[in-house]
mmCIF file of C-alpha atoms in Angstrom:
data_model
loop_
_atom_site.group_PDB
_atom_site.id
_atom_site.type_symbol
_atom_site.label_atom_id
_atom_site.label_comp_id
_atom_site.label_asym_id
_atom_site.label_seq_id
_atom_site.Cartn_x
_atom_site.Cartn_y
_atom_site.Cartn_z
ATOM 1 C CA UNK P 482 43.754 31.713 167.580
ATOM 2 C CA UNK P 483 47.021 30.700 165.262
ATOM 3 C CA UNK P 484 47.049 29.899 161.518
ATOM 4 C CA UNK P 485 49.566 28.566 159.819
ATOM 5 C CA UNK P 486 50.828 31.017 157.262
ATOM 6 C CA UNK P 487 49.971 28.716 154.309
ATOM 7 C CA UNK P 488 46.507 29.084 155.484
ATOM 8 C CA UNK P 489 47.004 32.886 155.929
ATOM 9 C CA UNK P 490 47.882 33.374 152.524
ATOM 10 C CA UNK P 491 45.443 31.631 151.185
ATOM 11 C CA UNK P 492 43.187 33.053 153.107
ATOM 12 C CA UNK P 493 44.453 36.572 151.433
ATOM 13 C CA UNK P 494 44.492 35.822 148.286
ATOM 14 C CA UNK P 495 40.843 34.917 148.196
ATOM 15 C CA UNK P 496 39.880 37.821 149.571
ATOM 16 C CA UNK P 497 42.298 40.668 150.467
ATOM 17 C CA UNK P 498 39.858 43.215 151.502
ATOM 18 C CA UNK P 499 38.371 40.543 154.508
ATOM 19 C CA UNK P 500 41.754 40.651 156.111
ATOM 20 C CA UNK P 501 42.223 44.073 156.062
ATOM 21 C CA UNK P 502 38.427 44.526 157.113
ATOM 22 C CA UNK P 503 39.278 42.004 160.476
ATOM 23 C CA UNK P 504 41.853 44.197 161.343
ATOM 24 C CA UNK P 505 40.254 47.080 161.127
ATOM 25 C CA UNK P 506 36.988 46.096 163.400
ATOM 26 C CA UNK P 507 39.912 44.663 165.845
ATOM 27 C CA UNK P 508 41.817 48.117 166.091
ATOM 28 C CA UNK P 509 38.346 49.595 166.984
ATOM 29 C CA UNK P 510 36.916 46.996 169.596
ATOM 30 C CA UNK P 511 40.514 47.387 171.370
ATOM 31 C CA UNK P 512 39.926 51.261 171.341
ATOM 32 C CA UNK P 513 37.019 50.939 173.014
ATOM 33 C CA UNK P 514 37.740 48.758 175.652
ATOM 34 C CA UNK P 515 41.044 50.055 176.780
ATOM 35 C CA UNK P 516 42.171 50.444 180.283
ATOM 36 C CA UNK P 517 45.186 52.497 180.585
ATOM 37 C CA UNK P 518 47.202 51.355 183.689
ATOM 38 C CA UNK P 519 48.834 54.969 183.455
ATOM 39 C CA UNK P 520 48.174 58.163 181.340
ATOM 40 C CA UNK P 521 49.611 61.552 180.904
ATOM 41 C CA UNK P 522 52.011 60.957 184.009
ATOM 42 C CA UNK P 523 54.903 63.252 183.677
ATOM 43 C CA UNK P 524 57.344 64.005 186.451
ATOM 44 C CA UNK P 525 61.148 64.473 187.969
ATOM 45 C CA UNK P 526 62.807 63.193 190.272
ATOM 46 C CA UNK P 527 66.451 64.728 191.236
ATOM 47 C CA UNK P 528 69.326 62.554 192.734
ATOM 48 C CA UNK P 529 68.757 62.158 195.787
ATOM 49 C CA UNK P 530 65.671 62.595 196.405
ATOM 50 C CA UNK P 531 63.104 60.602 198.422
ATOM 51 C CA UNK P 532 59.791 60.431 196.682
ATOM 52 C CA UNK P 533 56.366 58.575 198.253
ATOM 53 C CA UNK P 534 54.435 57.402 195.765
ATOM 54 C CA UNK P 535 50.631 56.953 197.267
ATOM 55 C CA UNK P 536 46.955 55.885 196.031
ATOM 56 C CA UNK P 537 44.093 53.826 196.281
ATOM 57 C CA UNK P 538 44.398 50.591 195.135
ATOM 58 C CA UNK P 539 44.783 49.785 191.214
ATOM 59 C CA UNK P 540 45.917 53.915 190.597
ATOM 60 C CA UNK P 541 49.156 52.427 188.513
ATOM 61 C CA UNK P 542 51.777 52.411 191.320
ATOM 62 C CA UNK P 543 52.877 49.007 191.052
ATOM 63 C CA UNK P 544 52.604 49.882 187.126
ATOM 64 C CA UNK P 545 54.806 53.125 187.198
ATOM 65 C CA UNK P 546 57.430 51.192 188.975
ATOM 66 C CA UNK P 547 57.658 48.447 186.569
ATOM 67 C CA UNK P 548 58.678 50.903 184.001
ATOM 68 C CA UNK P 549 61.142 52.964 185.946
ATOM 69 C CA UNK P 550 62.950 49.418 187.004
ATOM 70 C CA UNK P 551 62.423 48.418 182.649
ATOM 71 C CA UNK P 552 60.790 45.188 183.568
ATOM 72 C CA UNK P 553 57.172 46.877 181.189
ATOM 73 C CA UNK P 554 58.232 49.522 178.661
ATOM 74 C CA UNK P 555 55.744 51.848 178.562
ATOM 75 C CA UNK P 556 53.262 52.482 175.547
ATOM 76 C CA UNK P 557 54.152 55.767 174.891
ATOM 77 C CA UNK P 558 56.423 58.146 176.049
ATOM 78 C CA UNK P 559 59.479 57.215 177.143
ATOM 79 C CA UNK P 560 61.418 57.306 180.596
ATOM 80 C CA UNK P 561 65.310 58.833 181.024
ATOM 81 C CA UNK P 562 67.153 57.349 184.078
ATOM 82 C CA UNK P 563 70.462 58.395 184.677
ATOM 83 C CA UNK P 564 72.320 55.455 187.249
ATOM 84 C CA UNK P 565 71.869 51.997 188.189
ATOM 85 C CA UNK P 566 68.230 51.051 189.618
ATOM 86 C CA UNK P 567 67.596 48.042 191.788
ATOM 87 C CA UNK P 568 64.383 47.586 192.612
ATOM 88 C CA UNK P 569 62.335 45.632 195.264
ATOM 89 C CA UNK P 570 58.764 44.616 193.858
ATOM 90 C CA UNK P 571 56.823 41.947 193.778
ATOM 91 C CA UNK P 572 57.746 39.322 195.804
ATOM 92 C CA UNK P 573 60.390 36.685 194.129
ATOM 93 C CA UNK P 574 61.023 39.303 191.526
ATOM 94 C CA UNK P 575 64.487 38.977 190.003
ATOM 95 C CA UNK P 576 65.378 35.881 191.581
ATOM 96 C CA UNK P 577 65.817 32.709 190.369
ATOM 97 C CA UNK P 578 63.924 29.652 192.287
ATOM 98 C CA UNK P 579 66.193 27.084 191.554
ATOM 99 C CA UNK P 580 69.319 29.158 192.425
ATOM 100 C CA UNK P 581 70.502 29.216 196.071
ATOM 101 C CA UNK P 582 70.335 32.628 198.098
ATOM 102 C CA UNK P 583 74.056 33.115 197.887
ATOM 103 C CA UNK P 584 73.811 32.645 194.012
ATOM 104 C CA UNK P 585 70.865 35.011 193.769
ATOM 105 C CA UNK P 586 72.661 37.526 195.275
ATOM 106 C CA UNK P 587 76.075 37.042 192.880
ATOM 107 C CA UNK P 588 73.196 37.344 189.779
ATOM 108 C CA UNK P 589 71.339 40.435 190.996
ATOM 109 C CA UNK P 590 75.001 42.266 191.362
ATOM 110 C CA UNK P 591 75.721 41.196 188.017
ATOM 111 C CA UNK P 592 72.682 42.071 186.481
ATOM 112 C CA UNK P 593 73.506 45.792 188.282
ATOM 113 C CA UNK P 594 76.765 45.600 186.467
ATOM 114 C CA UNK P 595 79.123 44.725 189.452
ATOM 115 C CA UNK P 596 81.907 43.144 189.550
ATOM 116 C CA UNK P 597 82.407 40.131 191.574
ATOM 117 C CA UNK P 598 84.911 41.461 193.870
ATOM 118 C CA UNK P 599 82.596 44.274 194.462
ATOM 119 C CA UNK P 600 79.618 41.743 195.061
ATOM 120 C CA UNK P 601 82.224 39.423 197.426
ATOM 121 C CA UNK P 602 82.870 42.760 199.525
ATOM 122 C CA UNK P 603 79.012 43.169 200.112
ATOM 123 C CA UNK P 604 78.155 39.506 200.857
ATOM 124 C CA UNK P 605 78.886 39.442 204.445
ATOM 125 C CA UNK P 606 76.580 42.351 204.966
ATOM 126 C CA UNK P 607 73.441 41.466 202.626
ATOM 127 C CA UNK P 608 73.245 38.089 204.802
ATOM 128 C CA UNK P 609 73.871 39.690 208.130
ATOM 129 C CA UNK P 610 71.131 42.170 207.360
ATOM 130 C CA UNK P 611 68.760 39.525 206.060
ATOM 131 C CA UNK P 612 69.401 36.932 209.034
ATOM 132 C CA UNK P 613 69.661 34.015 207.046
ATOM 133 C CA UNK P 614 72.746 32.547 207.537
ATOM 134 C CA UNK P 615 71.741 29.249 207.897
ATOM 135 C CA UNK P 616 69.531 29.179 204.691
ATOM 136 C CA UNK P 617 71.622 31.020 202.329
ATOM 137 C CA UNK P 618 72.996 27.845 200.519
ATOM 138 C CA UNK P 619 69.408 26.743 200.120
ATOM 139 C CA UNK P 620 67.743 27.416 196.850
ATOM 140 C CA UNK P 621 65.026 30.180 197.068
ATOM 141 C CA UNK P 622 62.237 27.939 196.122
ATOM 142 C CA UNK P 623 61.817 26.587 199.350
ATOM 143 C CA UNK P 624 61.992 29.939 201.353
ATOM 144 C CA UNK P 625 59.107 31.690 203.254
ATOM 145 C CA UNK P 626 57.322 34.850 201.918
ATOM 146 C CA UNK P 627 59.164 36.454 204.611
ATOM 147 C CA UNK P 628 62.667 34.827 203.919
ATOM 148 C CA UNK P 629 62.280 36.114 200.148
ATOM 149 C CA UNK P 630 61.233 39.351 201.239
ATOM 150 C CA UNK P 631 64.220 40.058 203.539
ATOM 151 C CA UNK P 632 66.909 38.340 201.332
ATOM 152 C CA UNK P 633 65.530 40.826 198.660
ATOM 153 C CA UNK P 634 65.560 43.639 200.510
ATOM 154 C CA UNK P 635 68.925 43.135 202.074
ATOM 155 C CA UNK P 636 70.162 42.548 198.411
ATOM 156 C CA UNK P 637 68.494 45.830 197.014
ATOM 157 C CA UNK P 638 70.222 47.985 199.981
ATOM 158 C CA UNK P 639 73.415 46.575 199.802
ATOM 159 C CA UNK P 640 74.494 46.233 196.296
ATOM 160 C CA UNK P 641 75.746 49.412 195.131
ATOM 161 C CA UNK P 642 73.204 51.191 192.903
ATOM 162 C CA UNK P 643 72.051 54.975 192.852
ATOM 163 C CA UNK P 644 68.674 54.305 192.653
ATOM 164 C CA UNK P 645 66.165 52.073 194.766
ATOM 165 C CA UNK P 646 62.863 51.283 193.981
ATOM 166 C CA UNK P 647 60.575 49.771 196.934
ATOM 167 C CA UNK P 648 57.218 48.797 196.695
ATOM 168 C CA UNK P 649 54.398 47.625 199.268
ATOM 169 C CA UNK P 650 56.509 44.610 199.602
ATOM 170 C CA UNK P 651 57.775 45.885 202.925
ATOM 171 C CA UNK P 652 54.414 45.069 204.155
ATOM 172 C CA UNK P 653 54.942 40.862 203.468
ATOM 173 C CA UNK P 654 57.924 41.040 206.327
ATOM 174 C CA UNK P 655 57.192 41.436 210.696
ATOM 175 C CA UNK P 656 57.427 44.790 212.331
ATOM 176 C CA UNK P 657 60.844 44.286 213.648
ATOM 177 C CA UNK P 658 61.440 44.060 209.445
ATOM 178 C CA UNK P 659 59.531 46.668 208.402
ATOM 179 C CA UNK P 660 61.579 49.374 211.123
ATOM 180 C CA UNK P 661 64.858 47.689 210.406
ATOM 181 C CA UNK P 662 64.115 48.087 206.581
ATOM 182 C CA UNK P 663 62.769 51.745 207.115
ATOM 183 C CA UNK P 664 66.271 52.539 208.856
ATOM 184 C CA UNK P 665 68.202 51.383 206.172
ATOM 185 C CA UNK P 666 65.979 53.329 203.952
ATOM 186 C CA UNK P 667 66.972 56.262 206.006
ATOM 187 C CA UNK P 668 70.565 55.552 205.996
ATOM 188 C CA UNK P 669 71.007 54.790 202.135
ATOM 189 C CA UNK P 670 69.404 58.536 201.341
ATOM 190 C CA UNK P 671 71.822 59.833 203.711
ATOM 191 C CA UNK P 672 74.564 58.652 201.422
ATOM 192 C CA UNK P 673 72.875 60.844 198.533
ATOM 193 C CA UNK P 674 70.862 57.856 197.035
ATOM 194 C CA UNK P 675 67.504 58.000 195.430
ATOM 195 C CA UNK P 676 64.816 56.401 196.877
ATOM 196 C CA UNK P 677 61.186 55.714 194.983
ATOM 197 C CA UNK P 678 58.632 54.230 197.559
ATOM 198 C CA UNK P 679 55.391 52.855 196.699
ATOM 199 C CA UNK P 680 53.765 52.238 200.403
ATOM 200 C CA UNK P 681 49.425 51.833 201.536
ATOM 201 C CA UNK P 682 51.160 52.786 205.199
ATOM 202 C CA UNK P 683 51.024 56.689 204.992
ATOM 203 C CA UNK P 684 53.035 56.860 208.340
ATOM 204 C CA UNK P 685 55.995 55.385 206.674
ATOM 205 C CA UNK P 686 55.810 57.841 204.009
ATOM 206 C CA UNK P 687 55.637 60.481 205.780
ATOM 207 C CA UNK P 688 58.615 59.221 207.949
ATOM 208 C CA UNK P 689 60.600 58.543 205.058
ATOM 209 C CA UNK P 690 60.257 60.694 201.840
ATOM 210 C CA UNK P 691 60.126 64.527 201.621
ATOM 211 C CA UNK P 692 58.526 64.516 198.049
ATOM 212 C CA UNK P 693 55.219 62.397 196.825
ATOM 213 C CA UNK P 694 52.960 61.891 193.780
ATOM 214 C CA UNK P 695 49.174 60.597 194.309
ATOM 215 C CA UNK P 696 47.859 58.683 191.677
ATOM 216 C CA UNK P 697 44.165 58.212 190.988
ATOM 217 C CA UNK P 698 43.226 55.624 188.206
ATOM 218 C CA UNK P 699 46.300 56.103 186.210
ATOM 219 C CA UNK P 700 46.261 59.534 186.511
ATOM 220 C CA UNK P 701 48.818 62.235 188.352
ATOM 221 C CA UNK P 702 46.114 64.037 190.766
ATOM 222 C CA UNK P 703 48.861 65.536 192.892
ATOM 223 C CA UNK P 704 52.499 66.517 193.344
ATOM 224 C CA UNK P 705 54.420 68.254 196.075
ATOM 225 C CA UNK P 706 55.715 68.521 199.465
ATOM 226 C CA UNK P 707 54.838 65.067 201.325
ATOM 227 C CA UNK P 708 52.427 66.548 203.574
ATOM 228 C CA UNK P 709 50.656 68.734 201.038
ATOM 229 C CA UNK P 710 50.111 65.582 198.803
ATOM 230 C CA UNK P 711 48.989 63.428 201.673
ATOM 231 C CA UNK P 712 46.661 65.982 203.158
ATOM 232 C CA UNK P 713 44.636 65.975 199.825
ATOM 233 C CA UNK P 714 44.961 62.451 199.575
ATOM 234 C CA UNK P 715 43.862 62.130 202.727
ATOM 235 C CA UNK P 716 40.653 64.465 202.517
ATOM 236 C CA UNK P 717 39.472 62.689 199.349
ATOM 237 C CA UNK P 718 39.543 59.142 200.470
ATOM 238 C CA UNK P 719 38.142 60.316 204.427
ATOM 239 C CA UNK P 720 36.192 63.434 203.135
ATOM 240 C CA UNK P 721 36.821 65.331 206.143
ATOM 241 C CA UNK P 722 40.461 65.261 206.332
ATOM 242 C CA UNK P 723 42.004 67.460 209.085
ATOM 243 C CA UNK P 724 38.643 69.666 209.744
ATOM 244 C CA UNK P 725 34.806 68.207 209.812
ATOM 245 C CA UNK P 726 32.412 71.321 210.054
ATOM 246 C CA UNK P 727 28.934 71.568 209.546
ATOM 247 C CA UNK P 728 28.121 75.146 207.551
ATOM 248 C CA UNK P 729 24.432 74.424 208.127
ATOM 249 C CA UNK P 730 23.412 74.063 212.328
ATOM 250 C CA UNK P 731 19.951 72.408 211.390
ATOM 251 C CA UNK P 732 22.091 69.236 209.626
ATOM 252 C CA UNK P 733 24.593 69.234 212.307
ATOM 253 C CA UNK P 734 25.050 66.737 214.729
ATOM 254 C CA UNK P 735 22.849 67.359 218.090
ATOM 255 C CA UNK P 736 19.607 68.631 219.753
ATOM 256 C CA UNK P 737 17.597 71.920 219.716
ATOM 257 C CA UNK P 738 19.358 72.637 222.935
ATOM 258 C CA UNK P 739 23.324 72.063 221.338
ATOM 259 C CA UNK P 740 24.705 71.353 217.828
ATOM 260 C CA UNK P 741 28.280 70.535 216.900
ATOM 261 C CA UNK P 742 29.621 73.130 214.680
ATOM 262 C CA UNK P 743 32.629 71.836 213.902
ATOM 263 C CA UNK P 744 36.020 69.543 215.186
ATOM 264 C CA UNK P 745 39.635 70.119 213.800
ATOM 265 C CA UNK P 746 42.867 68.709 214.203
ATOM 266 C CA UNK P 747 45.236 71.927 214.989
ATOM 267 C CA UNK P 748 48.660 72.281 215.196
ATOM 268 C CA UNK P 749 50.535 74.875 217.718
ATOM 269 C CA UNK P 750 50.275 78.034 215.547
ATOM 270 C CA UNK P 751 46.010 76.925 215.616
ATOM 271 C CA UNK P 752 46.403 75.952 212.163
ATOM 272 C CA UNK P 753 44.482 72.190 210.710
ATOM 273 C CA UNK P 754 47.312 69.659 210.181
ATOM 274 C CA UNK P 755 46.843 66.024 209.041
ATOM 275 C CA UNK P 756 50.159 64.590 209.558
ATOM 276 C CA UNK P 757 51.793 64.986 213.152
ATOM 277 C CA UNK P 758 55.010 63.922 213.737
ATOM 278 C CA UNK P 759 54.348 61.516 217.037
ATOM 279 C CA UNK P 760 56.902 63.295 218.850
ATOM 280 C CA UNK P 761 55.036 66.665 219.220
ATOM 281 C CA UNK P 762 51.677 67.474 220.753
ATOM 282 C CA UNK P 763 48.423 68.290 218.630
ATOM 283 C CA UNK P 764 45.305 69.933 219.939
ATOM 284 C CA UNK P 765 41.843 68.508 218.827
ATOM 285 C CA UNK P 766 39.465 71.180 219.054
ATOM 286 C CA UNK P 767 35.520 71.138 218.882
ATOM 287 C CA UNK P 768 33.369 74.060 218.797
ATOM 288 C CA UNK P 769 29.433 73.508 219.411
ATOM 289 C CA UNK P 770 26.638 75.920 219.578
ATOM 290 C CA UNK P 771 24.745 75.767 223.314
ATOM 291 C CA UNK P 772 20.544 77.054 222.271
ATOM 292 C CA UNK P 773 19.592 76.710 226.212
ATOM 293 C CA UNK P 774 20.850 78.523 229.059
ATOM 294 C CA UNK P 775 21.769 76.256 232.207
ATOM 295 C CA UNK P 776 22.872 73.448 229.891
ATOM 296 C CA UNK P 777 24.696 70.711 231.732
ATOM 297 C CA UNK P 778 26.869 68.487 230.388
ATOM 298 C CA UNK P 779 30.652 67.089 228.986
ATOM 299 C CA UNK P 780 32.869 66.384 226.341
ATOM 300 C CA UNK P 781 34.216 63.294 225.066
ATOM 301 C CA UNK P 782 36.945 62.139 222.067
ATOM 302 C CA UNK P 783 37.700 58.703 221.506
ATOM 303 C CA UNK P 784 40.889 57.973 219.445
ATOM 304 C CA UNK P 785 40.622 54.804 217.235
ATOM 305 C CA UNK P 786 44.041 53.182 215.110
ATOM 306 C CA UNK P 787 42.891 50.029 213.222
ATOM 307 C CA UNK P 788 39.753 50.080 214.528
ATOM 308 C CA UNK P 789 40.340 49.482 218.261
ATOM 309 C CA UNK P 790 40.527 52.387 220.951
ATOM 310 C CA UNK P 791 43.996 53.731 221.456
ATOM 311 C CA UNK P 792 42.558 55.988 224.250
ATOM 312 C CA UNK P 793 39.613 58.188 225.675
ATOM 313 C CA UNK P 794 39.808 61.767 226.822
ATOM 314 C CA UNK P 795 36.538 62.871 228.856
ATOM 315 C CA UNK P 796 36.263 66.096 231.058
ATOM 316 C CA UNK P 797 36.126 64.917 234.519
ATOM 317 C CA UNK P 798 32.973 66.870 235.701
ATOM 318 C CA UNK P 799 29.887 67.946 234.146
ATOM 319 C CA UNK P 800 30.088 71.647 233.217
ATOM 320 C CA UNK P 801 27.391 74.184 233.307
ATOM 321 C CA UNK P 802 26.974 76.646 230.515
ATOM 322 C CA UNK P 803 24.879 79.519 231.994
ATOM 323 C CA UNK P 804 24.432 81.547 228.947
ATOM 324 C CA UNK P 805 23.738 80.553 225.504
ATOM 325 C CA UNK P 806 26.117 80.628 222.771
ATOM 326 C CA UNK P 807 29.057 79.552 221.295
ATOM 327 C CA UNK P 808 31.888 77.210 223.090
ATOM 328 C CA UNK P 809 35.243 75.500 222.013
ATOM 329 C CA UNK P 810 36.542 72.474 223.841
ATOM 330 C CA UNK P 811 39.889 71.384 223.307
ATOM 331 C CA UNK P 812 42.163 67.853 224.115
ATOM 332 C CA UNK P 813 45.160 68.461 224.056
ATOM 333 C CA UNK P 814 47.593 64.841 222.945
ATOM 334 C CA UNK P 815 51.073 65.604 224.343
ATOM 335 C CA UNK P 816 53.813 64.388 222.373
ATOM 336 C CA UNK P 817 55.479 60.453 222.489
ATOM 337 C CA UNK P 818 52.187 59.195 224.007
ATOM 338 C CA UNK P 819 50.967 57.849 220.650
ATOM 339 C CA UNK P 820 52.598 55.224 218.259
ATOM 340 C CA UNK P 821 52.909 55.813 214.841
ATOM 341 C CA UNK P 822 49.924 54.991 212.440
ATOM 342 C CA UNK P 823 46.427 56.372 211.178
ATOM 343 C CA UNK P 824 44.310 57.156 213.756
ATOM 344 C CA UNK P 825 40.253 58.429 213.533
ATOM 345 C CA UNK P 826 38.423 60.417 216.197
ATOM 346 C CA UNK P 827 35.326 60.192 217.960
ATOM 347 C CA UNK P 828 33.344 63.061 219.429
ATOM 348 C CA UNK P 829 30.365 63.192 221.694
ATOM 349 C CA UNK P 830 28.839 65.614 223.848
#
């Protein structure tokens, strides 16, 4: 509510003490019901570095990259960048709707402190890379989702700054986009920029950054190596991660006759890996206890991405275990038969 500051005074010269009271009571509600987007998140990134930034939703990634790119200053703390950032967020960000495409690209190069010339040299590129020729006199107000998102992107790539910030709004374009936006990614940190990348597709941040922080309601749970970060990111939101095994045979799944002991993703050297690079092979291997001698039967894993089945690898023949104990299966997944992506497995005996 607003008062008019006649009223206000008034108010304060009848009683003093009420006003100061109010404010008091309102400093302690808000105390109580505060949500910190982020808290006690302290980190470094070096130039030229390529750092994933990954979570479940509403962990503060969006939030964290606001304040690097200085559109929210933070509450506390403070934040030291050294070069110019352009960022790609939200979609529409930085753009003006009433402005064409080619005069939303001359603002976002000034706002980076270029100089025309240097913005005139760039042009040709930004709208070759974005495909919209024919629309780049339009004014961004009438453009697609999709048009923003690649006129944006093509802008942040292009213009010259040190450091680019990218978040999930990779995910708005196709998946011609999203690869040709990934390569460029990979060809900017080859000219010793620094790349921030906020990304829900874990294959793309694995493919892309070397470095990652995982955030968990505002907090910094983990920082590292990309694959050390993603593998605990991983077993936290799955549970089982890389390895499922069942300590106690009596909860396991099975019969009295055979129990599944426990199924791990392996790498050559027979050690549990949760990221594979598509182009080399991975073992899945299962180990199961067989209680009854003669046993007949097979083995079966089903691979799953997005919910449908990618493929099914079943032993040919029923096989005959004529002494009790214990047994290891294996499926072997060569490499370049499988696409990039998160993929679940299915066992049954």
């Amino acid at each position: 509510t607003y008062y008019e500051l006649g009223e206000t005074l008034q108010n304060f010269i009848k009683n003093p003490f009420l006003i100061i009271k109010k404010r008091k009571n309102k400093t302690i509600d808000q105390k109580e019901n505060e949500i910190w987007a982020l808290h006690d998140v302290s980190f470094t990134v070096n130039a030229g570095d390529k750092l994933g930034i990954i979570g479940k939703n509403g962990a503060g990634k969006s939030t964290l990259l606001k304040i690097l790119g200085r559109i929210t200053s933070p509450t506390r703390g403070k934040i030291q960048i050294r070069g110019r950032v352009a960022s790609l967020l939200e979609v529409g960000t930085g753009f003006h709707p009433s402005l064409t495409g080619r005069e939303n690209i001359f603002l976002n190069g000034s706002m980076l402190r270029m100089s025309r010339s240097e913005i005139t040299k760039q042009f040709d590129a930004i709208v070759a890379f974005s495909e919209l020729d024919k629309f780049i006199d339009t004014p961004v107000k009438f453009y697609s989702s999709g048009m923003y998102t690649r006129l944006a992107f093509a802008v942040a790539a292009h213009l010259r700054a040190e450091i680019l910030l990218v978040d999930e709004i990779l995910a708005v374009g196709d998946a011609k986009f999203q690869k040709k936006s990934l390569d460029k990614m990979k060809e900017i940190h080859k000219s010793g920029r620094t790349i921030i990348f906020v990304s829900h597709n874990l294959s793309a941040v694995n493919r892309l950054c070397d470095k990652a922080l995982y955030l968990d309601e505002g907090k910094l749970i983990e920082e590292g190596p990309v694959g050390r970060v993603m593998s605990r990111y991983l077993e936290e939101i799955y549970e089982t991660g890389a390895v499922r095994k069942w300590d106690n045979l009596k909860s396991a799944p099975g019969t009295d006759e055979l129990r599944l002991q426990s199924v791990a993703l392996v790498s050559g050297k027979n050690s549990p890996i949760v990221q594979v690079n598509v182009e080399e092979s991975v073992t899945l291997k299962m180990i199961y206890v067989v209680k009854k001698s003669g046993l007949s039967f097979r083995c079966a894993a089903s691979f799953f991405i997005q919910g449908v089945c990618a493929f099914a690898s079943v032993e040919p023949v029923e096989t005959v275990k004529i002494k009790a104990g214990t047994y290891c299966s294996t499926v072997i997944i060569p490499g370049n038969l499988l696409t990039e992506g998160e993929y679940s497995a299915s066992i049954s005996i």
